[in-house]
Amino acid sequence: EADYLNDETLDMYEKDLKKFNNTTQLIIDNSITLLIGDYCYYNPTVNKLECSAVVVNGTNTTIKDINFEVNVKLKNQTDMTFIDNGMYSFIKNEVGEIKPNEGFPTGIAFLTDPSEKNGEDMIKINPNDVVIQLKNIDYTVIK
């Protein structure tokens, strides 16, 4: 059984697992997949896109200590430029060992160039419009 930080984290995982079972996103064979959840907002106050996500182990082995870089863009959003790629690391103490075809919940955030979308209200982003690409994926195989 994977370690988890608290009961709220476990509840979030179980909710995301239900979403994951009905998702239209594909799990990539023999790799790590990042599924975007329903919570996805642009915060104009801090120029940041924030989304819930589930990291899924699509390999056929149990793994730990996952690292990857995420490139992101939004469909139909030419006025939003992302400043950086997100580099994410999840160590065994945080998420435990991840068995094949299992995952864990997390969040991702990306800074954008200051835009003309001033205001204080969070802007809901359709998760289907978020296009992600993982690269430089690294993890440790548990034997």
mmCIF file of C-alpha atoms in Angstrom:
data_model
loop_
_atom_site.group_PDB
_atom_site.id
_atom_site.type_symbol
_atom_site.label_atom_id
_atom_site.label_comp_id
_atom_site.label_asym_id
_atom_site.label_seq_id
_atom_site.Cartn_x
_atom_site.Cartn_y
_atom_site.Cartn_z
ATOM 1 C CA GLU A 1 0.000 0.000 0.000
ATOM 2 C CA ALA A 2 1.401 3.377 -0.982
ATOM 3 C CA ASP A 3 2.227 5.895 1.706
ATOM 4 C CA TYR A 4 0.061 9.001 1.730
ATOM 5 C CA LEU A 5 0.399 12.324 3.472
ATOM 6 C CA ASN A 6 -3.025 12.442 5.148
ATOM 7 C CA ASP A 7 -6.666 11.405 4.809
ATOM 8 C CA GLU A 8 -7.419 14.388 2.547
ATOM 9 C CA THR A 9 -4.761 13.197 0.100
ATOM 10 C CA LEU A 10 -6.263 9.703 0.076
ATOM 11 C CA ASP A 11 -9.760 11.153 -0.509
ATOM 12 C CA MET A 12 -8.423 13.240 -3.407
ATOM 13 C CA TYR A 13 -6.756 10.163 -4.895
ATOM 14 C CA GLU A 14 -9.985 8.157 -4.715
ATOM 15 C CA LYS A 15 -11.943 10.982 -6.400
ATOM 16 C CA ASP A 16 -9.279 11.346 -9.100
ATOM 17 C CA LEU A 17 -9.209 7.576 -9.568
ATOM 18 C CA LYS A 18 -12.916 7.711 -10.456
ATOM 19 C CA LYS A 19 -12.196 10.499 -12.949
ATOM 20 C CA PHE A 20 -9.194 8.562 -14.268
ATOM 21 C CA ASN A 21 -11.353 5.497 -14.930
ATOM 22 C CA ASN A 22 -13.609 7.625 -17.161
ATOM 23 C CA THR A 23 -10.965 9.792 -18.786
ATOM 24 C CA THR A 24 -10.516 10.191 -22.523
ATOM 25 C CA GLN A 25 -6.772 10.672 -22.055
ATOM 26 C CA LEU A 26 -4.628 7.682 -22.913
ATOM 27 C CA ILE A 27 -2.214 5.965 -20.583
ATOM 28 C CA ILE A 28 1.086 5.676 -22.425
ATOM 29 C CA ASP A 29 2.430 2.121 -22.379
ATOM 30 C CA ASN A 30 5.730 1.672 -20.583
ATOM 31 C CA SER A 31 5.986 5.288 -19.490
ATOM 32 C CA ILE A 32 4.711 7.871 -17.020
ATOM 33 C CA THR A 33 1.475 9.681 -17.884
ATOM 34 C CA LEU A 34 0.106 12.903 -16.413
ATOM 35 C CA LEU A 35 -3.697 13.212 -16.423
ATOM 36 C CA ILE A 36 -5.182 16.678 -15.925
ATOM 37 C CA GLY A 37 -8.049 16.813 -13.409
ATOM 38 C CA ASP A 38 -11.205 18.927 -13.284
ATOM 39 C CA TYR A 39 -9.600 21.721 -11.225
ATOM 40 C CA CYS A 40 -7.846 23.957 -13.746
ATOM 41 C CA TYR A 41 -7.733 27.734 -13.302
ATOM 42 C CA TYR A 42 -5.733 30.714 -14.477
ATOM 43 C CA ASN A 43 -4.979 33.139 -11.656
ATOM 44 C CA PRO A 44 -4.379 36.608 -13.188
ATOM 45 C CA THR A 45 -3.247 38.055 -9.852
ATOM 46 C CA VAL A 46 -0.081 35.934 -9.860
ATOM 47 C CA ASN A 47 -0.004 35.075 -13.604
ATOM 48 C CA LYS A 48 -0.200 31.346 -12.972
ATOM 49 C CA LEU A 49 -2.065 28.380 -14.465
ATOM 50 C CA GLU A 50 -2.874 25.805 -11.780
ATOM 51 C CA CYS A 51 -4.377 22.355 -12.412
ATOM 52 C CA SER A 52 -5.025 19.206 -10.434
ATOM 53 C CA ALA A 53 -3.453 16.114 -11.912
ATOM 54 C CA VAL A 54 -2.808 12.422 -11.431
ATOM 55 C CA VAL A 55 0.584 10.892 -12.205
ATOM 56 C CA VAL A 56 0.124 7.327 -13.520
ATOM 57 C CA ASN A 57 2.751 4.589 -13.686
ATOM 58 C CA GLY A 58 2.236 3.084 -17.139
ATOM 59 C CA THR A 59 5.266 0.806 -16.837
ATOM 60 C CA ASN A 60 5.115 -2.895 -16.011
ATOM 61 C CA THR A 61 7.260 -2.525 -12.863
ATOM 62 C CA THR A 62 6.919 -0.909 -9.456
ATOM 63 C CA ILE A 63 8.764 2.427 -9.374
ATOM 64 C CA LYS A 64 9.748 5.226 -6.991
ATOM 65 C CA ASP A 65 11.478 8.618 -7.101
ATOM 66 C CA ILE A 66 9.876 10.018 -10.259
ATOM 67 C CA ASN A 67 11.215 13.131 -12.034
ATOM 68 C CA PHE A 68 9.981 14.725 -15.243
ATOM 69 C CA GLU A 69 9.683 18.005 -17.102
ATOM 70 C CA VAL A 70 6.315 19.245 -18.359
ATOM 71 C CA ASN A 71 5.734 21.487 -21.370
ATOM 72 C CA VAL A 72 2.272 23.029 -21.503
ATOM 73 C CA LYS A 73 0.186 25.046 -23.919
ATOM 74 C CA LEU A 74 -3.484 25.872 -24.214
ATOM 75 C CA LYS A 75 -5.555 25.231 -27.315
ATOM 76 C CA ASN A 76 -7.151 28.404 -28.700
ATOM 77 C CA GLN A 77 -5.159 30.646 -26.313
ATOM 78 C CA THR A 78 -2.678 32.639 -28.354
ATOM 79 C CA ASP A 79 -2.462 35.402 -25.743
ATOM 80 C CA MET A 80 -1.075 33.193 -22.964
ATOM 81 C CA THR A 81 2.671 32.519 -23.089
ATOM 82 C CA PHE A 82 4.257 30.272 -20.487
ATOM 83 C CA ILE A 83 7.554 31.478 -19.045
ATOM 84 C CA ASP A 84 8.926 28.166 -17.864
ATOM 85 C CA ASN A 85 8.591 24.441 -18.145
ATOM 86 C CA GLY A 86 7.705 22.737 -14.914
ATOM 87 C CA MET A 87 10.205 20.294 -13.453
ATOM 88 C CA TYR A 88 8.555 17.948 -10.980
ATOM 89 C CA SER A 89 10.061 15.445 -8.546
ATOM 90 C CA PHE A 90 8.201 12.964 -6.375
ATOM 91 C CA ILE A 91 10.269 10.966 -3.910
ATOM 92 C CA LYS A 92 9.302 7.738 -2.154
ATOM 93 C CA ASN A 93 8.796 9.538 1.176
ATOM 94 C CA GLU A 94 6.129 11.719 -0.482
ATOM 95 C CA VAL A 95 4.225 9.262 -2.684
ATOM 96 C CA GLY A 96 5.497 5.786 -1.814
ATOM 97 C CA GLU A 97 6.199 3.071 -4.328
ATOM 98 C CA ILE A 98 3.887 3.157 -7.339
ATOM 99 C CA LYS A 99 2.783 -0.182 -8.742
ATOM 100 C CA PRO A 100 2.067 -0.666 -12.456
ATOM 101 C CA ASN A 101 -1.101 1.102 -13.638
ATOM 102 C CA GLU A 102 -1.484 2.954 -10.349
ATOM 103 C CA GLY A 103 -1.131 6.659 -9.757
ATOM 104 C CA PHE A 104 -1.192 9.447 -7.216
ATOM 105 C CA PRO A 105 -2.792 12.904 -7.115
ATOM 106 C CA THR A 106 -0.784 16.091 -7.364
ATOM 107 C CA GLY A 107 -1.015 19.624 -8.684
ATOM 108 C CA ILE A 108 0.872 21.418 -11.428
ATOM 109 C CA ALA A 109 1.413 25.143 -11.890
ATOM 110 C CA PHE A 110 2.962 27.242 -14.652
ATOM 111 C CA LEU A 111 3.885 30.917 -14.659
ATOM 112 C CA THR A 112 2.825 33.026 -17.615
ATOM 113 C CA ASP A 113 3.997 36.319 -19.011
ATOM 114 C CA PRO A 114 1.974 39.146 -17.501
ATOM 115 C CA SER A 115 -1.006 39.512 -19.772
ATOM 116 C CA GLU A 116 -3.730 41.985 -20.367
ATOM 117 C CA LYS A 117 -6.085 39.714 -18.450
ATOM 118 C CA ASN A 118 -5.996 41.899 -15.375
ATOM 119 C CA GLY A 119 -8.331 41.282 -12.512
ATOM 120 C CA GLU A 120 -8.595 39.261 -9.389
ATOM 121 C CA ASP A 121 -11.067 36.582 -10.443
ATOM 122 C CA MET A 122 -9.800 33.109 -11.201
ATOM 123 C CA ILE A 123 -10.558 32.069 -14.787
ATOM 124 C CA LYS A 124 -11.792 28.480 -15.246
ATOM 125 C CA ILE A 125 -9.837 26.642 -17.949
ATOM 126 C CA ASN A 126 -11.327 23.625 -19.702
ATOM 127 C CA PRO A 127 -8.970 20.718 -18.863
ATOM 128 C CA ASN A 128 -9.482 19.375 -22.401
ATOM 129 C CA ASP A 129 -7.788 22.549 -23.705
ATOM 130 C CA VAL A 130 -4.596 21.905 -21.720
ATOM 131 C CA VAL A 131 -1.989 20.184 -23.898
ATOM 132 C CA ILE A 132 0.908 18.665 -21.992
ATOM 133 C CA GLN A 133 4.088 16.916 -23.016
ATOM 134 C CA LEU A 134 6.351 15.094 -20.593
ATOM 135 C CA LYS A 135 10.058 14.831 -21.285
ATOM 136 C CA ASN A 136 13.231 13.895 -19.448
ATOM 137 C CA ILE A 137 11.275 11.270 -17.500
ATOM 138 C CA ASP A 138 13.371 9.514 -14.861
ATOM 139 C CA TYR A 139 12.413 7.015 -12.147
ATOM 140 C CA THR A 140 13.906 4.216 -10.062
ATOM 141 C CA VAL A 141 12.734 0.638 -10.675
ATOM 142 C CA ILE A 142 12.003 -1.445 -7.561
ATOM 143 C CA LYS A 143 13.310 -4.999 -8.002
#
